[in-house]
Amino acid sequence: METSLGLLNSAGGGGGGGGGGGTLDKNTAKVEKDYMGMSKEPELELVEKGKGSAWGEYGRILTAKDFPNGFSSGRNAVSAGTKRERASANSVDEGSASSPAVSQVVGWPPIRAYRMNTLFNQAKTSNVEEDKGVGGNENDEQSKKKMNHGNDKNDVVVKERGNVGFVKVNMDGLPIGRKVDLHAHKSYETLAKTLEEMFFKPSLTTRGGKEQSVQPPKLLDGSSDFVLTYEDREGDWMLVGDVPWRMFLNTVKRLRIMRTSEANGLAPKSQDRNEKQNGKPI
Amino acid sequence: MCLFQSIMNYFPEEVLEHVFDFLTSHRDRNAVSLVCKSWYSVERCSREKVFIGNCYAVNPERLIARFPRVRSLTLKGKPHFADFNLVPHDWGGYVYPWIEAMAKNGINLEELRLKRMVVSDESLELLAKSFPNFKSLVLVSCEGFTTDGLAAIASNCRYLRELDLQENEVDDRKGQWLSCFPDSCTSLVSLNFTCLKGEVNVAALERLVARCRNLKSLRLNHAVPLDVLQKILAQAPQLTDLGTGSFISDPDSETCAKLKNIMKKSKSIRTLSGFLDVNPRCLPAVYPVCTNLTSLNLSYAPGIYSTELTKLICHCEKLERLWILDTIGDKGLGVVASTCKELQELRVFPSDFYGVGNAAVTEEGLVAISAGCPKLNSILYFCQQMTNAALITVAKNCPNFIRFRLCTLDATVPDAVTNLPLDEGFGAIVQSCKGLKRLSISGLLTDQVFLYIGMYAEQLEMLSIAFAGDSDKGMLYVLNGCKKLKKLEIRDCPFGNAALLADVGKYETMRSLWMSSCEVTFGACKTLAEKMPRLNVEVFNEGEQIDGSPDGRHRVEKMYLYRTLVGPRSDAPDFVWTL
């Protein structure tokens, strides 16, 4: 029987940002911070302004908002200045009326597209820029090809860096762990794919690379019994996929494929997000 | 003719020319051109550096006709809001016609600096082959080219000194562009390829650095690993500006130790950037250069957390310019304030905008900086929240602002304490900072803030407004009050036809006006265009075909108008209608 990792919701990169489309309720008191430095905000009302489509259509990495039932504990929440995960799990918990989709204003906050792409879109394979961005579709093809080539070079580079890129991966129920070289990957997708191949034997249907339609997408959206988590520099266990790839690389110490049932509170997310975000096969 | 003029005319032209040589700013040279005909003539024939702030204000033919000896050309293309995806792709801003015209007319081009323009590989190839003395190419926020174009530059420009690519979208073709620099190329002074996403041939890079003894500025991309950086630095102790590639290694490794030693010897480095990929535990290797740094850009280093950031900054007492991410936090800004007493320019960029950021900075950080850094004159600050009280304090502490840009992550957030609009805060800024030239405002704002701006911002040249104001009065205060206004860009404000049409002559004194998602109608734009033939009034509604004559009462989604000497442009795409 095939199981696959419940890793990420969407293959998209992080361009879905542009926070600031929200409007706080006028009656909102000053934001309190609890002892963890977490903001305790009352219900946020995300007001859709302007078109928002180009911004919102940017593929994005799965974030905590895709787990409407919240995280297991407050430990996972952010302390100011050191974590970049979305503490907005809280806001969602409070039953915000807004949909999980981050409705953003196009071009706000005003951050250069280059900066957005560099810092927040590393995990993307398909850069859905439509006619707003630069380069359009040609760039997608190029960047995909580049990523394939890039992996070869990375093997050489890794040796020079020593063991920095290799982290342990353990899976619940398996006594023996594996090691995976994070620097050989440029995105969550490729990492997920590698881990799946490592831990779950491929099913009878052999995939010829291009034919992916037979398989459910790897980057899972809830049909799996497992989620991928990691331990960060501060010793906390976090859900993989919230932060941009680069930040993840800088903070991850080891990985754990956890049973969904054990990741208390982590509910499987909805299927829809997955649809348009999943990139074309590499 | 006055006495002065007749005396000046007594001197032969060569003398005038020699005097004009001392005028380097294009504004000064523009001014002397207006004195009299002979000065105009002498000036135009001797001008070597030309700055064109809007490439569609003139055309290549006029440039060449007026300035036949031009050697250095600076061109800006798309409107500023193109940076934020507000301008449709294919809007324009092509450099090719300029290069083509200069090539045809035998211009001895040595330097080309472009911002927000579309640069094709063909343009780069033509550039590389047409100008034997070409020395310097600087591309900022451009697009349309690939590494093949760079290969052409590297191969053909024998005396290339500067290749500076800043924040461009470049298609990486996996070619070996860096290897295209011939062995005979030893002239490089500045090489910046940070924005390239692909691999480079590191062996070729090392050889290039080794033979370019005059190399002062080197900014690598993330594909260059740490051990290569160390080798390069060993070859180039004369570097003054360094952008690291990948800064990842085992901190206990020999590589890191070697790097630290080299850094100790790199006494000339004054500018540092990079760290896109970083192992923060390797950062102590750069502490030795921190003491002499005047410029530090860590705004692309999301992997460096607040504590490591502040540890690093503690060593940087001579810092004059600092670009960082808001991961530094208010506390970290406090450290900056107490350490960097020479600070003139600060930019704090957002690190997380997936939602309500919690790594963001607040008004506290800004106040701390203003209190601790008396020389501060330029700031770009993305923040979670702001208060009038804080802005008033900042205004008192820092009356010397030339550029003040504040971006609240939530575009219409009110004063975090009083819930009032931020009018008074920004009012204090414009009142106190008499030399303010550039201003961006955000947060909850009414017409009142524009009253203040119109009243006090006498030197203001560029103003950016979003989601602000209540009525046409707001815009009118600005248009009537800011006599030196050059660029006005407005989005999502309730400004309409009355404001647009109140003083049409004003726009000829400005470079450009951008209005998007406002209340301006098609009919008003048309009226404006008819009254002012020396303005191009461009209107674009995305996704809509502008066919026939749209209803005059139809609201215009985006309007961009600019003064021009050459009428409507011929390269406008279908969705752009020049009225």
XYZ file of N, CA and C in Angstrom, chain B residues 208-434:
681
model
N 40.518 35.326 -13.096
C 40.160 36.703 -13.446
C 40.559 37.659 -12.329
N 40.227 37.275 -11.122
C 40.558 38.133 -9.984
C 42.070 38.275 -9.854
N 42.763 37.170 -10.076
C 44.217 37.207 -9.907
C 44.863 38.176 -10.882
N 44.325 38.261 -12.107
C 45.010 39.122 -13.072
C 44.498 40.563 -13.097
N 43.386 40.819 -12.434
C 42.881 42.195 -12.409
C 43.343 42.868 -11.124
N 44.527 43.426 -11.189
C 45.122 43.962 -9.977
C 44.431 45.210 -9.483
N 43.607 45.820 -10.339
C 42.907 47.033 -9.919
C 41.509 46.782 -9.399
N 41.193 45.511 -9.245
C 39.834 45.172 -8.818
C 39.577 45.711 -7.412
N 38.534 46.552 -7.327
C 38.237 47.144 -6.030
C 36.936 46.609 -5.458
N 36.021 46.272 -6.361
C 34.694 45.889 -5.905
C 34.321 44.554 -6.516
N 34.033 43.570 -5.660
C 33.686 42.237 -6.143
C 32.507 41.709 -5.354
N 31.407 41.470 -6.068
C 30.230 40.939 -5.388
C 29.819 39.656 -6.079
N 29.899 38.581 -5.310
C 29.681 37.244 -5.857
C 28.234 36.829 -5.720
N 27.898 35.731 -6.391
C 26.550 35.205 -6.190
C 26.586 33.977 -5.290
N 25.423 33.487 -4.973
C 25.326 32.449 -3.946
C 25.996 31.149 -4.358
N 26.341 31.040 -5.664
C 26.922 29.785 -6.130
C 28.411 29.688 -5.850
N 28.995 30.752 -5.366
C 30.431 30.723 -5.092
C 30.641 30.323 -3.635
N 31.227 29.159 -3.414
C 31.326 28.689 -2.034
C 32.414 29.392 -1.233
N 32.408 29.105 0.034
C 33.265 29.833 0.972
C 34.745 29.614 0.710
N 35.107 28.407 0.353
C 36.535 28.170 0.177
C 37.065 28.942 -1.038
N 36.223 29.122 -2.014
C 36.631 29.919 -3.173
C 36.760 31.382 -2.773
N 35.845 31.825 -1.931
C 35.919 33.206 -1.438
C 37.258 33.439 -0.764
N 37.635 32.477 0.034
C 38.883 32.624 0.774
C 40.068 32.713 -0.182
N 40.041 31.890 -1.209
C 41.141 31.925 -2.178
C 41.170 33.249 -2.933
N 39.998 33.726 -3.273
C 39.907 34.984 -4.013
C 40.429 36.146 -3.182
N 40.014 36.162 -1.929
C 40.451 37.261 -1.071
C 41.957 37.265 -0.903
N 42.517 36.076 -0.870
C 43.965 36.001 -0.735
C 44.642 36.649 -1.934
N 43.984 36.572 -3.093
C 44.553 37.152 -4.313
C 44.265 38.634 -4.437
N 43.318 39.127 -3.659
C 42.869 40.500 -3.876
C 42.803 41.288 -2.580
N 43.928 41.537 -1.973
C 43.927 42.271 -0.709
C 43.537 43.734 -0.874
N 43.479 44.173 -2.139
C 43.182 45.577 -2.375
C 41.689 45.853 -2.470
N 40.870 44.837 -2.302
C 39.425 45.024 -2.422
C 38.896 46.020 -1.396
N 37.981 46.872 -1.855
C 37.345 47.782 -0.911
C 35.873 47.434 -0.711
N 35.336 46.625 -1.614
C 33.907 46.330 -1.564
C 33.729 44.851 -1.853
N 33.186 44.133 -0.898
C 33.039 42.684 -1.048
C 31.605 42.237 -0.830
N 31.129 41.405 -1.765
C 29.840 40.754 -1.566
C 30.090 39.263 -1.542
N 29.787 38.621 -0.443
C 30.125 37.210 -0.326
C 29.176 36.359 -1.150
N 29.667 35.195 -1.465
C 28.792 34.208 -2.071
C 28.175 33.401 -0.950
N 28.175 32.105 -1.124
C 27.632 31.261 -0.083
C 28.567 31.281 1.115
N 28.016 31.566 2.264
C 28.871 31.693 3.447
C 28.580 30.532 4.386
N 28.751 29.347 3.818
C 28.426 28.160 4.599
C 29.632 27.259 4.680
N 29.974 26.906 5.866
C 31.079 25.982 6.057
C 30.978 25.451 7.476
N 31.778 24.472 7.741
C 31.908 24.032 9.122
C 32.776 25.063 9.830
N 32.259 25.701 10.863
C 33.024 26.781 11.469
C 34.361 26.329 12.061
N 34.474 25.047 12.328
C 35.738 24.566 12.872
C 36.706 24.141 11.788
N 36.307 24.312 10.554
C 37.137 23.803 9.469
C 38.314 24.721 9.210
N 39.235 24.177 8.451
C 40.415 24.953 8.105
C 40.040 26.121 7.225
N 39.036 25.876 6.376
C 38.587 26.936 5.470
C 38.197 28.186 6.242
N 37.444 27.964 7.282
C 36.980 29.109 8.068
C 38.138 29.814 8.745
N 39.064 29.014 9.236
C 40.209 29.615 9.910
C 41.023 30.441 8.923
N 41.218 29.868 7.756
C 41.972 30.597 6.724
C 41.258 31.890 6.381
N 39.941 31.785 6.281
C 39.167 32.967 5.914
C 39.355 34.073 6.936
N 39.314 33.682 8.187
C 39.453 34.701 9.223
C 40.814 35.379 9.123
N 41.823 34.598 8.846
C 43.156 35.187 8.700
C 43.234 36.156 7.543
N 42.642 35.747 6.434
C 42.644 36.618 5.264
C 41.894 37.910 5.567
N 40.794 37.773 6.267
C 39.998 38.954 6.594
C 40.816 39.935 7.426
N 41.643 39.376 8.271
C 42.466 40.273 9.090
C 43.375 41.110 8.213
N 43.765 40.512 7.076
C 44.690 41.237 6.196
C 43.966 42.135 5.203
N 42.652 41.969 5.090
C 41.909 42.752 4.092
C 41.498 44.084 4.686
N 42.503 44.898 4.865
C 42.261 46.124 5.613
C 41.535 47.191 4.818
N 41.394 46.943 3.529
C 40.788 47.988 2.704
C 39.288 47.876 2.566
N 38.747 46.765 3.015
C 37.317 46.548 2.773
C 36.482 47.536 3.577
N 35.686 48.297 2.870
C 34.831 49.291 3.511
C 33.353 48.974 3.340
N 33.064 48.131 2.359
C 31.671 47.815 2.062
C 31.518 46.305 2.039
N 30.495 45.809 2.718
C 30.293 44.361 2.820
C 28.827 44.020 2.598
N 28.612 42.923 1.827
C 27.231 42.514 1.558
C 27.214 41.020 1.264
N 26.055 40.484 0.958
C 25.956 39.075 0.580
C 25.239 38.261 1.636
N 25.818 37.116 1.943
C 25.319 36.233 3.003
C 23.929 35.692 2.751
N 23.608 35.508 1.489
C 22.283 34.978 1.184
C 22.124 33.585 1.784
N 23.155 32.785 1.605
C 23.208 31.504 2.309
C 24.296 31.629 3.349
N 23.940 31.399 4.576
C 24.934 31.656 5.613
C 24.803 30.681 6.765
N 25.930 30.260 7.254
C 25.973 29.587 8.536
C 26.450 30.632 9.545
N 25.530 31.098 10.374
C 25.891 32.218 11.246
C 27.105 31.932 12.121
N 27.362 30.669 12.358
C 28.521 30.368 13.201
C 29.823 30.664 12.501
N 29.763 30.917 11.213
C 30.977 31.308 10.487
C 31.176 32.822 10.484
N 30.205 33.549 10.973
C 30.286 35.008 10.879
C 31.479 35.635 11.583
N 31.898 35.097 12.708
C 33.053 35.721 13.358
C 34.252 35.885 12.431
N 34.284 35.140 11.347
C 35.393 35.298 10.413
C 35.448 36.705 9.840
N 34.304 37.367 9.770
C 34.335 38.701 9.176
C 34.491 39.811 10.200
N 34.498 39.467 11.466
C 34.648 40.539 12.471
C 35.855 41.434 12.222
N 36.985 40.873 11.782
C 38.150 41.749 11.578
C 37.898 42.903 10.606
N 37.030 42.700 9.612
C 36.833 43.822 8.682
C 35.757 44.784 9.169
N 35.030 44.353 10.183
C 33.901 45.177 10.616
C 34.333 46.536 11.156
N 35.491 46.569 11.765
C 35.901 47.817 12.390
C 36.053 48.942 11.378
N 36.362 48.594 10.149
C 36.557 49.646 9.154
C 35.381 49.848 8.217
N 34.350 49.063 8.401
C 33.233 49.125 7.457
C 32.481 50.446 7.532
N 32.186 50.989 6.353
C 31.313 52.153 6.329
C 29.948 51.794 5.750
N 29.883 50.662 5.056
C 28.619 50.301 4.436
C 28.382 48.808 4.584
N 27.237 48.426 5.107
C 26.941 47.021 5.365
C 25.528 46.704 4.888
N 25.434 45.698 4.024
C 24.120 45.318 3.506
C 23.831 43.878 3.872
N 23.013 43.681 4.877
C 22.611 42.332 5.272
C 21.131 42.112 4.980
N 20.616 42.871 4.029
C 19.180 42.773 3.785
C 18.804 41.553 2.959
N 19.826 40.830 2.497
C 19.548 39.569 1.835
C 20.121 38.418 2.640
N 20.142 38.564 3.927
C 20.708 37.528 4.783
C 19.693 37.069 5.815
N 18.633 36.434 5.361
C 17.590 36.032 6.305
C 18.060 34.985 7.298
N 19.209 34.370 6.999
C 19.685 33.325 7.893
C 20.414 33.838 9.114
N 20.608 35.126 9.180
C 21.294 35.679 10.353
C 20.237 36.220 11.299
N 20.177 35.607 12.458
C 19.137 36.012 13.397
C 19.581 37.203 14.223
N 18.634 37.671 15.000
C 18.838 38.932 15.710
C 20.107 38.958 16.556
N 20.327 37.920 17.346
C 21.500 37.949 18.239
C 22.796 37.995 17.453
N 22.845 37.235 16.377
C 24.083 37.239 15.596
C 24.265 38.561 14.871
N 23.135 39.129 14.454
C 23.197 40.421 13.787
C 23.806 41.462 14.715
N 23.285 41.504 15.923
C 23.761 42.541 16.840
C 25.211 42.298 17.233
N 25.571 41.028 17.352
C 26.984 40.745 17.668
C 27.884 41.307 16.587
N 27.462 41.127 15.359
C 28.249 41.611 14.228
C 28.307 43.133 14.232
N 27.150 43.728 14.420
C 27.081 45.184 14.330
C 27.866 45.865 15.432
N 27.970 45.192 16.560
C 28.760 45.763 17.662
C 30.166 46.100 17.249
N 30.655 45.418 16.229
C 32.022 45.684 15.789
C 32.105 46.828 14.791
N 30.942 47.318 14.359
C 30.941 48.242 13.211
C 30.719 49.682 13.625
N 31.717 50.257 14.244
C 31.492 51.590 14.802
C 31.557 52.696 13.767
N 32.117 52.375 12.595
C 32.266 53.441 11.612
C 31.164 53.419 10.559
N 30.191 52.613 10.807
C 29.166 52.402 9.786
C 28.430 53.698 9.428
N 28.329 53.941 8.128
C 27.584 55.102 7.670
C 26.304 54.693 6.976
N 26.338 53.472 6.419
C 25.144 53.007 5.743
C 24.853 51.583 6.175
N 23.631 51.296 6.567
C 23.249 49.966 7.021
C 21.915 49.560 6.402
N 21.930 48.407 5.715
C 20.682 47.844 5.174
C 20.496 46.503 5.850
N 19.381 46.321 6.517
C 19.140 45.062 7.220
C 17.685 44.633 7.113
N 17.430 43.448 7.633
C 16.066 42.943 7.699
C 15.493 43.246 9.080
N 14.186 43.256 9.151
C 13.574 43.599 10.435
C 13.730 42.512 11.484
N 14.431 41.440 11.105
C 14.744 40.431 12.114
C 15.607 41.019 13.212
N 16.186 42.159 12.920
C 17.043 42.767 13.931
C 16.230 43.183 15.152
N 14.988 43.514 14.926
C 14.127 43.868 16.047
C 14.458 45.222 16.650
N 13.546 45.686 17.473
C 13.748 46.992 18.101
C 14.993 46.993 18.987
N 15.185 45.886 19.679
C 16.363 45.826 20.569
C 17.633 45.949 19.765
N 17.662 45.231 18.642
C 18.838 45.279 17.791
C 19.072 46.677 17.263
N 18.012 47.372 16.951
C 18.164 48.748 16.487
C 18.726 49.613 17.605
N 18.378 49.259 18.822
C 18.974 49.953 19.956
C 20.484 49.786 19.981
N 20.913 48.580 19.652
C 22.364 48.341 19.591
C 22.989 49.161 18.471
N 22.309 49.207 17.352
C 22.797 50.031 16.245
C 22.928 51.481 16.693
N 21.911 51.923 17.395
C 21.898 53.324 17.834
C 23.059 53.641 18.760
N 23.416 52.670 19.584
C 24.505 52.981 20.517
C 25.881 52.707 19.934
N 25.921 51.971 18.852
C 27.220 51.636 18.267
C 27.587 52.515 17.073
N 26.632 52.767 16.235
C 26.932 53.371 14.933
C 26.643 54.860 14.931
N 27.533 55.583 15.515
C 27.298 57.020 15.683
C 27.479 57.801 14.388
N 28.094 57.151 13.402
C 28.312 57.840 12.136
C 27.219 57.550 11.120
N 26.205 56.842 11.571
C 25.194 56.340 10.636
C 24.468 57.468 9.913
N 24.419 57.360 8.571
C 23.699 58.353 7.778
C 22.470 57.770 7.110
N 22.614 56.509 6.682
C 21.483 55.916 5.971
C 21.126 54.566 6.573
N 19.865 54.367 6.835
C 19.383 53.094 7.374
C 18.204 52.596 6.546
N 18.262 51.315 6.177
C 17.094 50.709 5.530
C 16.761 49.422 6.257
N 15.532 49.308 6.689
C 15.072 48.104 7.384
C 13.968 47.470 6.550
N 14.275 46.305 5.991
C 13.350 45.631 5.089
C 12.582 44.552 5.831
N 11.383 44.225 5.349
C 10.618 43.177 6.017
C 11.188 41.797 5.685
N 11.178 40.943 6.684
C 11.699 39.599 6.471
C 10.568 38.584 6.326
N 9.419 38.986 6.721
C 8.334 38.019 6.716
C 7.061 38.755 6.409
N 6.530 38.524 5.243
C 5.233 39.146 5.043
C 4.204 38.128 4.599
N 4.260 37.002 5.208
C 3.178 36.053 4.988
C 1.951 36.451 5.766
N 2.133 37.370 6.653
C 0.960 37.723 7.459
C 1.387 38.732 8.480
N 0.757 38.716 9.592
C 1.126 39.679 10.616
C 2.492 39.290 11.149
N 3.463 40.045 10.782
C 4.831 39.688 11.146
C 5.050 39.804 12.629
N 5.862 38.931 13.112
C 6.206 39.069 14.516
C 7.673 39.328 14.670
N 8.389 39.295 13.568
C 9.796 39.647 13.630
C 9.973 41.119 13.336
N 8.902 41.796 13.123
C 9.001 43.156 12.620
C 9.492 44.123 13.681
N 9.806 45.313 13.200
C 10.201 46.375 14.110
C 9.020 47.322 14.302
N 9.122 48.125 15.316
C 8.056 49.076 15.614
C 8.630 50.480 15.730
N 7.791 51.365 16.228
C 8.238 52.755 16.358
C 9.397 52.884 17.345
N 9.487 51.954 18.247
C 10.559 52.029 19.251
C 11.934 52.022 18.613
N 12.098 51.117 17.664
C 13.387 51.034 17.003
C 13.735 52.318 16.290
N 12.756 52.890 15.640
C 12.994 54.129 14.890
C 13.387 55.266 15.829
N 12.690 55.343 16.933
C 13.013 56.404 17.896
C 14.427 56.218 18.437
N 14.761 54.972 18.737
C 16.104 54.711 19.265
C 17.168 55.158 18.275
N 16.965 54.826 17.027
C 17.939 55.210 16.004
C 18.038 56.734 15.904
N 16.892 57.369 15.907
C 16.921 58.824 15.755
C 17.637 59.478 16.916
N 17.506 58.865 18.092
C 18.154 59.447 19.262
C 19.648 59.196 19.260
N 20.039 58.034 18.736
C 21.446 57.669 18.832
C 22.310 58.078 17.662
N 21.685 58.377 16.543
C 22.470 58.618 15.328
C 22.213 60.016 14.793
N 22.972 60.978 15.240
C 22.696 62.371 14.898
C 22.903 62.694 13.422
N 23.669 61.850 12.719
C 23.941 62.188 11.321
C 22.952 61.553 10.360
N 21.959 60.924 10.899
C 21.007 60.204 10.047
C 20.311 61.164 9.088
N 20.362 60.846 7.772
C 19.661 61.712 6.824
C 18.802 60.957 5.811
N 18.858 59.641 5.888
C 18.111 58.874 4.897
C 17.591 57.604 5.542
N 16.299 57.376 5.427
C 15.765 56.178 6.043
C 14.658 55.547 5.214
N 14.687 54.216 5.164
C 13.589 53.434 4.610
C 13.239 52.424 5.691
N 12.014 52.473 6.163
C 11.676 51.711 7.372
C 10.351 50.990 7.190
N 10.415 49.681 7.103
C 9.196 48.872 7.058
C 8.878 48.449 8.478
N 7.719 48.773 8.946
C 7.443 48.493 10.346
C 6.042 47.948 10.554
N 5.928 47.324 11.677
C 4.686 46.711 12.089
C 3.667 47.766 12.519
N 4.148 48.793 13.156
C 3.256 49.824 13.682
C 4.022 51.109 13.891
N 3.264 52.179 14.026
C 3.894 53.496 14.210
C 2.983 54.364 15.060
N 3.562 55.384 15.664
C 2.746 56.331 16.424
C 3.130 57.753 16.068
N 2.201 58.650 16.257
C 2.499 60.063 16.028
C 3.582 60.551 16.977
N 3.467 60.105 18.217
C 4.447 60.551 19.214
C 5.860 60.184 18.782
N 5.991 58.983 18.283
C 7.319 58.545 17.847
C 7.820 59.397 16.696
N 6.960 59.652 15.729
C 7.386 60.442 14.572
C 7.743 61.858 14.981
N 7.002 62.375 15.934
C 7.310 63.728 16.398
C 8.673 63.748 17.069
N 8.946 62.722 17.851
C 10.267 62.627 18.496
C 11.363 62.493 17.457
N 11.127 61.646 16.470
C 12.119 61.449 15.416
C 12.391 62.756 14.696
N 11.321 63.495 14.439
C 11.475 64.774 13.738
C 12.336 65.730 14.541
N 12.140 65.703 15.842
C 12.941 66.582 16.701
C 14.401 66.151 16.715
N 14.598 64.832 16.793
C 15.967 64.330 16.900
C 16.749 64.479 15.614
N 16.046 64.357 14.495
C 16.738 64.310 13.206
C 16.164 65.312 12.219
N 16.553 66.519 12.306
C 16.028 67.511 11.367
C 16.699 67.465 10.005
N 17.638 66.539 9.850
C 18.440 66.561 8.626
C 18.017 65.567 7.575
N 16.852 65.002 7.729
C 16.448 64.005 6.745
C 16.359 64.599 5.344
N 16.963 63.869 4.404
C 16.793 64.211 2.992
C 15.794 63.254 2.376
N 15.862 61.985 2.843
C 14.922 60.971 2.368
C 14.273 60.318 3.573
N 12.960 60.291 3.550
C 12.240 59.677 4.659
C 11.129 58.812 4.091
N 11.303 57.503 4.223
C 10.296 56.596 3.675
C 9.855 55.626 4.752
N 8.603 55.695 5.056
C 8.051 54.832 6.085
C 6.976 53.955 5.478
N 7.099 52.647 5.672
C 6.086 51.737 5.147
C 5.551 50.863 6.258
N 4.328 51.130 6.642
C 3.702 50.239 7.605
C 3.237 49.003 6.845
N 3.452 47.849 7.429
C 3.124 46.613 6.725
C 1.632 46.539 6.414
N 0.851 47.071 7.301
C -0.556 47.238 7.028
C -0.733 48.658 6.525
N -1.206 48.793 5.309
C -1.158 50.082 4.636
C -1.949 51.182 5.323
N -2.967 50.836 6.078
C -3.809 51.889 6.657
C -3.885 51.787 8.170
N -2.825 51.338 8.766
C -2.857 51.162 10.217
C -2.780 52.525 10.908
N -3.605 52.740 11.914
C -3.562 54.020 12.619
C -2.464 54.020 13.677
N -2.355 55.143 14.349
C -1.444 55.264 15.491
C -1.723 54.110 16.457
N -0.672 53.385 16.790
C -0.850 52.156 17.566
C -1.348 52.412 18.980
N -1.168 53.623 19.445
C -1.585 53.927 20.816
C -2.909 54.678 20.843
N -3.007 55.702 20.000
C -4.188 56.567 20.068
C -5.259 56.198 19.062
N -4.892 55.383 18.105
C -5.806 55.021 17.021
C -6.165 56.164 16.094
N -5.463 57.263 16.229
C -5.696 58.386 15.330
C -4.900 58.206 14.046
N -5.224 58.981 13.028
C -4.385 58.949 11.827
C -2.977 59.447 12.145
N -2.064 59.127 11.231
C -0.667 59.500 11.469
C -0.326 60.868 10.880
N -1.339 61.671 10.646
C -1.114 62.985 10.033
C -0.120 63.827 10.811
N -0.327 63.881 12.128
C 0.520 64.784 12.926
C 1.969 64.356 12.901
N 2.173 63.050 12.911
C 3.543 62.548 12.897
C 4.286 62.964 11.637
N 3.684 62.681 10.508
C 4.337 63.061 9.253
C 4.408 64.571 9.100
N 3.411 65.244 9.656
C 3.446 66.704 9.638
C 4.679 67.227 10.348
N 4.996 66.579 11.465
C 6.184 66.991 12.208
C 7.439 66.765 11.383
N 7.463 65.666 10.693
C 8.647 65.348 9.876
C 8.873 66.435 8.818
N 7.818 66.775 8.093
C 8.027 67.746 7.010
C 8.307 69.140 7.547
N 7.766 69.388 8.725
C 8.014 70.712 9.274
C 9.445 70.857 9.766
N 9.939 69.771 10.349
C 11.273 69.826 10.925
C 12.384 69.657 9.888
N 12.132 68.821 8.928
C 13.214 68.480 7.992
C 13.131 69.369 6.769
N 13.744 70.499 6.874
C 13.576 71.506 5.835
C 14.243 71.125 4.521
